[in-house]
PDB file of C-alpha atoms and ligand atoms in Angstrom:
ATOM      1  CA  MET A 203     157.876 -81.115 -23.602  1.00 57.00           C
ATOM      2  CA  PRO A 204     157.638 -82.708 -19.868  1.00 68.00           C
ATOM      3  CA  ILE A 205     160.851 -83.029 -18.136  1.00 89.00           C
ATOM      4  CA  MET A 206     162.724 -86.374 -18.404  1.00 96.00           C
ATOM      5  CA  ARG A 207     162.689 -88.698 -15.450  1.00 96.00           C
ATOM      6  CA  THR A 208     165.627 -90.970 -14.929  1.00 97.00           C
ATOM      7  CA  ILE A 209     165.332 -94.073 -13.061  1.00 98.00           C
ATOM      8  CA  ALA A 210     167.826 -96.273 -12.065  1.00 97.00           C
ATOM      9  CA  PHE A 211     167.178 -99.997 -11.169  1.00 98.00           C
ATOM     10  CA  TYR A 212     170.007-101.185  -8.821  1.00 96.00           C
ATOM     11  CA  ASN A 213     170.956-103.142  -5.863  1.00 95.00           C
ATOM     12  CA  LEU A 214     174.233-104.031  -4.643  1.00 92.00           C
ATOM     13  CA  LYS A 215     173.229-107.639  -4.537  1.00 94.00           C
ATOM     14  CA  GLY A 216     173.094-109.536  -7.853  1.00 95.00           C
ATOM     15  CA  GLY A 217     170.440-111.457  -9.132  1.00 96.00           C
ATOM     16  CA  VAL A 218     167.734-109.950  -7.532  1.00 97.00           C
ATOM     17  CA  GLY A 219     165.650-108.898 -10.621  1.00 98.00           C
ATOM     18  CA  LYS A 220     167.347-105.372 -11.653  1.00 98.00           C
ATOM     19  CA  THR A 221     167.422-106.161 -15.406  1.00 98.00           C
ATOM     20  CA  THR A 222     164.179-108.418 -15.612  1.00 98.00           C
ATOM     21  CA  THR A 223     161.918-105.470 -13.889  1.00 98.00           C
ATOM     22  CA  ALA A 224     163.833-102.677 -15.852  1.00 98.00           C
ATOM     23  CA  ILE A 225     162.599-104.709 -19.109  1.00 98.00           C
ATOM     24  CA  ASN A 226     159.129-105.210 -17.997  1.00 98.00           C
ATOM     25  CA  VAL A 227     158.959-101.373 -16.915  1.00 98.00           C
ATOM     26  CA  ALA A 228     160.332-100.068 -20.117  1.00 98.00           C
ATOM     27  CA  TRP A 229     158.122-102.107 -22.162  1.00 98.00           C
ATOM     28  CA  HIS A 230     155.024-100.755 -20.145  1.00 98.00           C
ATOM     29  CA  ALA A 231     156.078 -97.237 -20.396  1.00 98.00           C
ATOM     30  CA  ALA A 232     156.438 -97.429 -24.444  1.00 98.00           C
ATOM     31  CA  ARG A 233     153.084 -99.434 -24.451  1.00 97.00           C
ATOM     32  CA  TRP A 234     151.496 -96.348 -22.683  1.00 97.00           C
ATOM     33  CA  LYS A 235     152.975 -93.820 -25.178  1.00 97.00           C
ATOM     34  CA  HIS A 236     155.878 -92.577 -23.073  1.00 97.00           C
ATOM     35  CA  ARG A 237     159.002 -92.430 -25.367  1.00 97.00           C
ATOM     36  CA  THR A 238     161.619 -94.282 -23.466  1.00 98.00           C
ATOM     37  CA  LEU A 239     165.336 -94.920 -23.427  1.00 97.00           C
ATOM     38  CA  LEU A 240     166.823 -97.793 -21.680  1.00 97.00           C
ATOM     39  CA  TRP A 241     170.447 -97.804 -21.450  1.00 93.00           C
ATOM     40  CA  ASP A 242     171.976-101.040 -20.492  1.00 92.00           C
ATOM     41  CA  LEU A 243     174.922-100.208 -18.180  1.00 89.00           C
ATOM     42  CA  ASP A 244     176.104-103.604 -16.989  1.00 89.00           C
ATOM     43  CA  PRO A 245     178.867-105.167 -19.162  1.00 85.00           C
ATOM     44  CA  GLN A 246     177.038-108.620 -18.631  1.00 89.00           C
ATOM     45  CA  GLY A 247     174.557-107.052 -21.430  1.00 92.00           C
ATOM     46  CA  ALA A 248     171.542-109.040 -20.288  1.00 96.00           C
ATOM     47  CA  ALA A 249     169.133-106.435 -20.969  1.00 97.00           C
ATOM     48  CA  SER A 250     170.524-105.845 -24.404  1.00 96.00           C
ATOM     49  CA  PHE A 251     169.989-109.490 -24.777  1.00 96.00           C
ATOM     50  CA  TYR A 252     166.072-109.290 -24.047  1.00 97.00           C
ATOM     51  CA  LEU A 253     165.667-106.325 -26.083  1.00 97.00           C
ATOM     52  CA  GLY A 254     167.460-107.880 -29.176  1.00 96.00           C
ATOM     53  CA  VAL A 255     170.336-105.235 -29.416  1.00 95.00           C
ATOM     54  CA  ASP A 256     173.395-107.736 -28.474  1.00 91.00           C
ATOM     55  CA  ASP A 257     174.320-108.251 -31.644  1.00 88.00           C
ATOM     56  CA  GLY A 258     177.479-106.140 -31.281  1.00 83.00           C
ATOM     57  CA  ALA A 259     176.191-103.641 -34.310  1.00 79.00           C
ATOM     58  CA  GLY A 260     176.656 -99.933 -33.585  1.00 74.00           C
ATOM     59  CA  TYR A 261     179.305 -97.965 -31.783  1.00 72.00           C
ATOM     60  CA  LYS A 262     181.295 -99.029 -28.598  1.00 72.00           C
ATOM     61  CA  ALA A 263     180.136 -97.212 -25.470  1.00 69.00           C
ATOM     62  CA  GLY A 264     183.435 -96.865 -24.250  1.00 69.00           C
ATOM     63  CA  ALA A 265     184.122 -94.740 -27.164  1.00 70.00           C
ATOM     64  CA  VAL A 266     181.486 -92.402 -26.072  1.00 70.00           C
ATOM     65  CA  LEU A 267     182.605 -92.268 -22.340  1.00 68.00           C
ATOM     66  CA  LYS A 268     185.920 -91.523 -23.821  1.00 71.00           C
ATOM     67  CA  GLY A 269     184.077 -88.218 -25.652  1.00 71.00           C
ATOM     68  CA  LYS A 270     185.151 -89.869 -29.050  1.00 72.00           C
ATOM     69  CA  GLN A 271     181.166 -90.239 -30.248  1.00 73.00           C
ATOM     70  CA  PRO A 272     178.255 -88.242 -29.738  1.00 76.00           C
ATOM     71  CA  MET A 273     175.984 -90.384 -27.173  1.00 76.00           C
ATOM     72  CA  GLY A 274     173.011 -90.179 -29.909  1.00 81.00           C
ATOM     73  CA  ASN A 275     174.981 -92.446 -32.006  1.00 83.00           C
ATOM     74  CA  LEU A 276     174.741 -95.147 -29.306  1.00 84.00           C
ATOM     75  CA  LYS A 277     170.950 -95.782 -29.358  1.00 90.00           C
ATOM     76  CA  ARG A 278     169.450 -98.666 -31.084  1.00 94.00           C
ATOM     77  CA  GLU A 279     165.552 -99.158 -32.024  1.00 96.00           C
ATOM     78  CA  THR A 280     164.100-102.158 -30.373  1.00 97.00           C
ATOM     79  CA  ARG A 281     161.240-104.355 -32.013  1.00 96.00           C
ATOM     80  CA  TRP A 282     158.696-102.192 -29.990  1.00 98.00           C
ATOM     81  CA  PRO A 283     157.651 -98.744 -31.015  1.00 98.00           C
ATOM     82  CA  LEU A 284     158.931 -95.863 -28.849  1.00 98.00           C
ATOM     83  CA  LEU A 285     161.242 -98.183 -26.967  1.00 98.00           C
ATOM     84  CA  GLU A 286     164.842 -97.575 -27.932  1.00 97.00           C
ATOM     85  CA  ALA A 287     168.166 -99.005 -26.123  1.00 96.00           C
ATOM     86  CA  ILE A 288     171.883 -97.962 -25.633  1.00 92.00           C
ATOM     87  CA  PRO A 289     173.484-101.507 -25.722  1.00 91.00           C
ATOM     88  CA  SER A 290     175.751-102.648 -23.174  1.00 87.00           C
ATOM     89  CA  ASP A 291     179.008-103.579 -24.790  1.00 75.00           C
ATOM     90  CA  LEU A 292     182.221-104.896 -23.549  1.00 61.00           C
ATOM     91  CA  SER A 293     184.521-101.671 -23.646  1.00 59.00           C
ATOM     92  CA  LEU A 294     181.764-100.495 -20.855  1.00 61.00           C
ATOM     93  CA  ARG A 295     184.281-102.727 -18.486  1.00 57.00           C
ATOM     94  CA  ASN A 296     186.832 -99.786 -18.674  1.00 57.00           C
ATOM     95  CA  ALA A 297     184.099 -97.347 -17.882  1.00 59.00           C
ATOM     96  CA  ASP A 298     184.806 -98.182 -14.042  1.00 56.00           C
ATOM     97  CA  LEU A 299     188.007 -96.585 -14.706  1.00 51.00           C
ATOM     98  CA  LYS A 300     187.142 -93.922 -16.440  1.00 61.00           C
ATOM     99  CA  LEU A 301     184.251 -92.525 -14.243  1.00 59.00           C
ATOM    100  CA  ALA A 302     186.619 -92.896 -11.646  1.00 55.00           C
ATOM    101  CA  GLU A 303     188.717 -90.520 -13.212  1.00 59.00           C
ATOM    102  CA  THR A 304     186.288 -87.691 -14.178  1.00 60.00           C
ATOM    103  CA  GLY A 305     184.291 -87.598 -11.419  1.00 60.00           C
ATOM    104  CA  ARG A 306     180.773 -88.376 -10.747  1.00 61.00           C
ATOM    105  CA  GLY A 307     178.926 -85.893 -12.703  1.00 67.00           C
ATOM    106  CA  GLN A 308     179.911 -87.228 -15.854  1.00 71.00           C
ATOM    107  CA  LEU A 309     177.122 -89.674 -16.584  1.00 78.00           C
ATOM    108  CA  ARG A 310     174.540 -87.020 -15.697  1.00 82.00           C
ATOM    109  CA  GLN A 311     176.093 -84.930 -18.216  1.00 82.00           C
ATOM    110  CA  LEU A 312     176.042 -87.725 -20.794  1.00 80.00           C
ATOM    111  CA  VAL A 313     172.320 -88.423 -19.882  1.00 85.00           C
ATOM    112  CA  ALA A 314     171.000 -84.629 -20.054  1.00 87.00           C
ATOM    113  CA  PRO A 315     170.754 -84.229 -23.678  1.00 87.00           C
ATOM    114  CA  PHE A 316     168.375 -86.975 -24.102  1.00 91.00           C
ATOM    115  CA  GLY A 317     165.806 -84.870 -22.121  1.00 91.00           C
ATOM    116  CA  GLU A 318     164.702 -83.369 -25.529  1.00 91.00           C
ATOM    117  CA  SER A 319     163.798 -86.848 -26.943  1.00 93.00           C
ATOM    118  CA  TYR A 320     162.439 -89.097 -24.164  1.00 96.00           C
ATOM    119  CA  GLU A 321     160.372 -88.746 -21.422  1.00 97.00           C
ATOM    120  CA  LEU A 322     161.955 -91.854 -19.577  1.00 98.00           C
ATOM    121  CA  MET A 323     165.580 -92.814 -19.207  1.00 97.00           C
ATOM    122  CA  LEU A 324     165.690 -96.462 -17.730  1.00 97.00           C
ATOM    123  CA  LEU A 325     169.277 -97.332 -16.320  1.00 95.00           C
ATOM    124  CA  ASP A 326     169.857-100.962 -15.652  1.00 95.00           C
ATOM    125  CA  CYS A 327     172.923-101.034 -13.144  1.00 93.00           C
ATOM    126  CA  PRO A 328     175.412-103.597 -12.285  1.00 91.00           C
ATOM    127  CA  PRO A 329     175.292-104.981  -8.674  1.00 92.00           C
ATOM    128  CA  THR A 330     178.202-102.865  -7.510  1.00 86.00           C
ATOM    129  CA  LEU A 331     179.060 -99.748  -5.129  1.00 82.00           C
ATOM    130  CA  SER A 332     181.770 -98.855  -7.183  1.00 80.00           C
ATOM    131  CA  PRO A 333     182.432 -95.318  -8.625  1.00 76.00           C
ATOM    132  CA  VAL A 334     180.241 -96.212 -11.621  1.00 76.00           C
ATOM    133  CA  ALA A 335     177.172 -96.859  -9.238  1.00 83.00           C
ATOM    134  CA  GLU A 336     178.272 -93.384  -7.514  1.00 84.00           C
ATOM    135  CA  SER A 337     178.012 -91.784 -11.074  1.00 83.00           C
ATOM    136  CA  ILE A 338     174.769 -93.493 -12.124  1.00 86.00           C
ATOM    137  CA  PHE A 339     173.096 -92.159  -8.514  1.00 87.00           C
ATOM    138  CA  SER A 340     174.160 -88.733  -9.521  1.00 87.00           C
ATOM    139  CA  ALA A 341     172.617 -88.970 -12.730  1.00 90.00           C
ATOM    140  CA  ALA A 342     169.315 -90.423 -11.425  1.00 94.00           C
ATOM    141  CA  ASP A 343     166.107 -89.074 -10.081  1.00 96.00           C
ATOM    142  CA  TYR A 344     164.866 -92.275  -8.566  1.00 97.00           C
ATOM    143  CA  LEU A 345     166.399 -95.507  -7.459  1.00 97.00           C
ATOM    144  CA  VAL A 346     164.461 -98.478  -8.060  1.00 98.00           C
ATOM    145  CA  VAL A 347     165.420-101.565  -5.578  1.00 98.00           C
ATOM    146  CA  PRO A 348     163.980-105.053  -6.020  1.00 98.00           C
ATOM    147  CA  VAL A 349     164.413-106.679  -2.606  1.00 98.00           C
ATOM    148  CA  ILE A 350     163.767-110.444  -1.995  1.00 98.00           C
ATOM    149  CA  PRO A 351     161.862-110.562   1.409  1.00 98.00           C
ATOM    150  CA  THR A 352     164.690-111.837   3.569  1.00 97.00           C
ATOM    151  CA  HIS A 353     166.617-110.345   6.217  1.00 96.00           C
ATOM    152  CA  LEU A 354     170.121-110.166   4.338  1.00 94.00           C
ATOM    153  CA  SER A 355     168.327-108.364   1.497  1.00 96.00           C
ATOM    154  CA  LEU A 356     166.780-105.840   3.572  1.00 97.00           C
ATOM    155  CA  ARG A 357     170.434-105.585   5.381  1.00 96.00           C
ATOM    156  CA  ALA A 358     171.643-104.882   1.919  1.00 95.00           C
ATOM    157  CA  LEU A 359     169.182-102.158   1.200  1.00 96.00           C
ATOM    158  CA  GLU A 360     169.982-100.386   4.326  1.00 96.00           C
ATOM    159  CA  GLN A 361     173.574-100.754   3.371  1.00 94.00           C
ATOM    160  CA  VAL A 362     172.645 -98.585   0.176  1.00 93.00           C
ATOM    161  CA  ARG A 363     170.534 -96.232   1.915  1.00 94.00           C
ATOM    162  CA  ASP A 364     173.424 -95.418   4.351  1.00 93.00           C
ATOM    163  CA  TRP A 365     175.682 -95.177   1.380  1.00 90.00           C
ATOM    164  CA  LEU A 366     173.508 -92.706  -0.113  1.00 90.00           C
ATOM    165  CA  ASP A 367     173.276 -90.568   3.420  1.00 91.00           C
ATOM    166  CA  SER A 368     176.872 -90.626   3.458  1.00 90.00           C
ATOM    167  CA  LYS A 369     177.183 -89.286  -0.170  1.00 86.00           C
ATOM    168  CA  LYS A 370     174.400 -86.534   0.436  1.00 85.00           C
ATOM    169  CA  LEU A 371     172.765 -87.741  -2.596  1.00 82.00           C
ATOM    170  CA  LYS A 372     169.420 -85.946  -1.374  1.00 78.00           C
ATOM    171  CA  ASN A 373     167.797 -85.280  -4.980  1.00 84.00           C
ATOM    172  CA  LEU A 374     167.728 -89.308  -5.165  1.00 93.00           C
ATOM    173  CA  GLU A 375     164.351 -91.153  -4.018  1.00 95.00           C
ATOM    174  CA  LEU A 376     164.858 -94.519  -2.836  1.00 96.00           C
ATOM    175  CA  ILE A 377     161.908 -96.920  -3.934  1.00 98.00           C
ATOM    176  CA  PRO A 378     162.506-100.564  -2.830  1.00 98.00           C
ATOM    177  CA  PHE A 379     159.860-103.107  -3.967  1.00 98.00           C
ATOM    178  CA  TYR A 380     159.576-106.632  -3.243  1.00 98.00           C
ATOM    179  CA  ASN A 381     160.286-109.081  -5.847  1.00 98.00           C
ATOM    180  CA  MET A 382     160.700-113.147  -6.160  1.00 98.00           C
ATOM    181  CA  VAL A 383     157.945-113.323  -3.294  1.00 98.00           C
ATOM    182  CA  ASP A 384     157.166-116.804  -2.519  1.00 98.00           C
ATOM    183  CA  ARG A 385     153.872-116.706  -0.290  1.00 94.00           C
ATOM    184  CA  ARG A 386     154.536-120.233   0.701  1.00 96.00           C
ATOM    185  CA  ARG A 387     157.515-119.098   2.909  1.00 97.00           C
ATOM    186  CA  ALA A 388     156.669-117.849   6.404  1.00 97.00           C
ATOM    187  CA  LEU A 389     159.397-115.443   6.169  1.00 97.00           C
ATOM    188  CA  HIS A 390     158.188-113.926   3.160  1.00 97.00           C
ATOM    189  CA  LEU A 391     154.762-113.839   4.474  1.00 97.00           C
ATOM    190  CA  ASP A 392     155.547-111.718   7.591  1.00 97.00           C
ATOM    191  CA  LEU A 393     157.794-109.150   5.774  1.00 97.00           C
ATOM    192  CA  LEU A 394     154.939-108.434   3.437  1.00 96.00           C
ATOM    193  CA  VAL A 395     152.289-108.204   6.173  1.00 95.00           C
ATOM    194  CA  LYS A 396     154.294-106.410   8.469  1.00 95.00           C
ATOM    195  CA  ARG A 397     156.744-103.999   6.366  1.00 96.00           C
ATOM    196  CA  PRO A 398     159.889-103.152   8.131  1.00 97.00           C
ATOM    197  CA  PRO A 399     160.434 -99.420   8.121  1.00 97.00           C
ATOM    198  CA  ILE A 400     162.485 -99.081   5.526  1.00 97.00           C
ATOM    199  CA  MET A 401     160.471-100.639   2.724  1.00 97.00           C
ATOM    200  CA  ARG A 402     157.464 -98.353   3.680  1.00 93.00           C
ATOM    201  CA  ASN A 403     158.237 -95.733   1.349  1.00 93.00           C
ATOM    202  CA  GLY A 404     158.469 -98.515  -1.225  1.00 98.00           C
ATOM    203  CA  LEU A 405     155.928 -99.588  -3.624  1.00 98.00           C
ATOM    204  CA  GLN A 406     153.019-101.691  -2.378  1.00 97.00           C
ATOM    205  CA  THR A 407     153.171-103.963  -5.244  1.00 98.00           C
ATOM    206  CA  TRP A 408     155.259-106.885  -5.004  1.00 98.00           C
ATOM    207  CA  ILE A 409     156.055-109.520  -7.965  1.00 98.00           C
ATOM    208  CA  PRO A 410     155.433-113.133  -7.123  1.00 98.00           C
ATOM    209  CA  TYR A 411     158.178-115.753  -7.973  1.00 98.00           C
ATOM    210  CA  SER A 412     157.172-116.776 -11.370  1.00 98.00           C
ATOM    211  CA  THR A 413     158.379-119.434 -13.876  1.00 98.00           C
ATOM    212  CA  HIS A 414     157.025-116.892 -16.452  1.00 98.00           C
ATOM    213  CA  VAL A 415     159.614-114.571 -15.121  1.00 98.00           C
ATOM    214  CA  GLU A 416     162.334-117.094 -15.884  1.00 98.00           C
ATOM    215  CA  GLN A 417     160.978-117.888 -19.288  1.00 98.00           C
ATOM    216  CA  MET A 418     161.705-114.256 -20.343  1.00 98.00           C
ATOM    217  CA  GLY A 419     164.768-115.646 -21.598  1.00 97.00           C
ATOM    218  CA  ASP A 420     163.496-118.099 -23.992  1.00 97.00           C
ATOM    219  CA  HIS A 421     160.994-115.267 -25.587  1.00 97.00           C
ATOM    220  CA  ARG A 422     163.345-112.353 -25.236  1.00 97.00           C
ATOM    221  CA  ALA A 423     160.566-110.414 -24.130  1.00 97.00           C
ATOM    222  CA  PRO A 424     158.701-109.295 -21.221  1.00 98.00           C
ATOM    223  CA  VAL A 425     156.071-111.385 -19.421  1.00 98.00           C
ATOM    224  CA  ALA A 426     153.037-109.351 -20.767  1.00 98.00           C
ATOM    225  CA  GLU A 427     154.022-110.529 -24.206  1.00 97.00           C
ATOM    226  CA  PHE A 428     154.019-114.310 -23.988  1.00 98.00           C
ATOM    227  CA  ALA A 429     152.120-114.747 -20.771  1.00 98.00           C
ATOM    228  CA  PRO A 430     149.795-111.881 -20.459  1.00 98.00           C
ATOM    229  CA  HIS A 431     147.101-113.358 -17.993  1.00 98.00           C
ATOM    230  CA  THR A 432     149.309-114.472 -15.426  1.00 98.00           C
ATOM    231  CA  PRO A 433     149.984-113.458 -11.853  1.00 98.00           C
ATOM    232  CA  ALA A 434     153.671-112.266 -12.962  1.00 98.00           C
ATOM    233  CA  ALA A 435     152.210-109.879 -15.961  1.00 98.00           C
ATOM    234  CA  HIS A 436     149.696-108.330 -13.764  1.00 98.00           C
ATOM    235  CA  ALA A 437     151.988-107.432 -11.013  1.00 98.00           C
ATOM    236  CA  TYR A 438     154.502-106.123 -13.285  1.00 98.00           C
ATOM    237  CA  ARG A 439     151.462-104.200 -15.111  1.00 98.00           C
ATOM    238  CA  ALA A 440     150.460-102.960 -11.483  1.00 98.00           C
ATOM    239  CA  LEU A 441     154.080-102.013 -10.513  1.00 98.00           C
ATOM    240  CA  TRP A 442     154.405 -99.718 -13.771  1.00 98.00           C
ATOM    241  CA  PHE A 443     151.085 -97.948 -12.462  1.00 98.00           C
ATOM    242  CA  GLU A 444     152.490 -97.481  -9.061  1.00 98.00           C
ATOM    243  CA  LEU A 445     155.888 -96.397 -10.639  1.00 98.00           C
ATOM    244  CA  LEU A 446     154.357 -94.082 -12.943  1.00 97.00           C
ATOM    245  CA  ASP A 447     152.163 -92.332 -10.246  1.00 97.00           C
ATOM    246  CA  ARG A 448     155.260 -91.898  -8.127  1.00 97.00           C
ATOM    247  CA  ILE A 449     157.351 -90.489 -10.496  1.00 96.00           C
ATOM    248  CA  LYS A 450     154.451 -88.030 -11.663  1.00 89.00           C
ATOM    249  CA  LEU A 451     154.871 -88.501 -15.210  1.00 87.00           C
TER     250      LEU A 451
HETATM  251  N1  LIG B 598     160.022-112.859  -9.940  1.00 95.85           N
HETATM  252  C1  LIG B 598     160.596-113.733 -10.210  1.00 95.85           C
HETATM  253  N2  LIG B 598     160.414-114.708 -10.232  1.00 95.85           N
HETATM  254  C2  LIG B 598     161.371-115.904 -10.858  1.00 95.85           C
HETATM  255  N3  LIG B 598     162.307-115.181 -11.296  1.00 95.85           N
HETATM  256  C3  LIG B 598     162.888-114.260 -11.491  1.00 95.85           C
HETATM  257  C4  LIG B 598     162.107-113.481 -10.804  1.00 95.85           C
HETATM  258  N4  LIG B 598     162.452-112.166 -10.997  1.00 95.85           N
HETATM  259  C5  LIG B 598     163.792-112.133 -11.776  1.00 95.85           C
HETATM  260  N5  LIG B 598     163.982-113.977 -11.802  1.00 95.85           N
HETATM  261  C6  LIG B 598     165.233-114.562 -12.449  1.00 95.85           C
HETATM  262  O1  LIG B 598     166.239-114.102 -11.347  1.00 95.85           O
HETATM  263  C7  LIG B 598     167.488-114.034 -12.273  1.00 95.85           C
HETATM  264  C8  LIG B 598     168.121-112.627 -12.002  1.00 95.85           C
HETATM  265  O2  LIG B 598     167.130-111.848 -12.534  1.00 95.85           O
HETATM  266  P1  LIG B 598     167.943-110.443 -13.197  1.00 95.85           P
HETATM  267  O3  LIG B 598     168.758-110.778 -14.271  1.00 95.85           O
HETATM  268  O4  LIG B 598     166.588-109.630 -13.429  1.00 95.85           O
HETATM  269  O5  LIG B 598     168.624-110.000 -11.936  1.00 95.85           O
HETATM  270  P2  LIG B 598     169.534-108.924 -11.822  1.00 95.85           P
HETATM  271  O6  LIG B 598     169.226-108.132 -10.499  1.00 95.85           O
HETATM  272  O7  LIG B 598     169.767-108.086 -12.903  1.00 95.85           O
HETATM  273  O8  LIG B 598     170.994-109.670 -11.982  1.00 95.85           O
HETATM  274  P3  LIG B 598     172.663-109.030 -12.016  1.00 95.85           P
HETATM  275  O9  LIG B 598     173.008-108.664 -10.514  1.00 95.85           O
HETATM  276  O10 LIG B 598     173.222-110.160 -12.450  1.00 95.85           O
HETATM  277  O11 LIG B 598     172.596-108.131 -13.223  1.00 95.85           O
HETATM  278  C9  LIG B 598     166.966-114.171 -13.908  1.00 95.85           C
HETATM  279  O12 LIG B 598     167.217-115.836 -14.194  1.00 95.85           O
HETATM  280  C10 LIG B 598     165.512-113.861 -13.714  1.00 95.85           C
HETATM  281  O13 LIG B 598     164.963-114.703 -14.679  1.00 95.85           O
HETATM  282 MG1  LIG B 599     171.161-107.345 -14.223  1.00 95.85          MG
END
């Protein structure tokens, strides 16, 4: 049994593509026969929506965090083989407080037993630098960070890096990549051609700005399913393979 890799899709900035990337990566992972579990840690529940597990059926995540239910009860099948999900639910709103009380190791403990059943655990994170984020970081092996090629987004990435350094989370590998790239914009092109130092350890693959990504909401599916022969679909596929190589699965 291979060791489970836990990847958190994170950025302290909102709306940069954490959820859409998590969904497309999850789909590819399952498609390439890796048993995958995506945990929607964002109370907004966007990942649960895309995966069709947002109907409120099943157990409440809050009860699990309080230790009233075993974690395994929370997972749901999706319509894709080998891809299962833990839906977000609103009781997770209280998780911030709960995790702050119990310390940052708790999520790691919750995640650990899944290692027997899954090769990949993907965490779709809310945009915050709260105790929840800290708990997520201690549970993850890799932090995949979508970055829009602008100076402000790069600054946000530096903040994340500095924060990780200050918390001495050394086992966590920071993997940024560019998302929503518009090559008609001079700044995007500049930052792509001459990568700033903080991006050099990131993925080479970048995801273009694409209406097909926006259409995921209409289809409730990853791009590869409804627009397979498009630049966005090709980019996500390349991103998956580059990530796969990086995490040595
Ligand atoms: N490459 C892209 N091209 C065009 N639109 C994109 C791209 N990536 C993401 N989007 C769109 O941007 C919006 C935000 O994406 P997403 O929900 O994945 O971001 P997020 O970081 O998870 O946001 P939040 O912080 O709210 O959780 C969505 O409407 C999505 O369709
Ligand atoms: Mg999101």
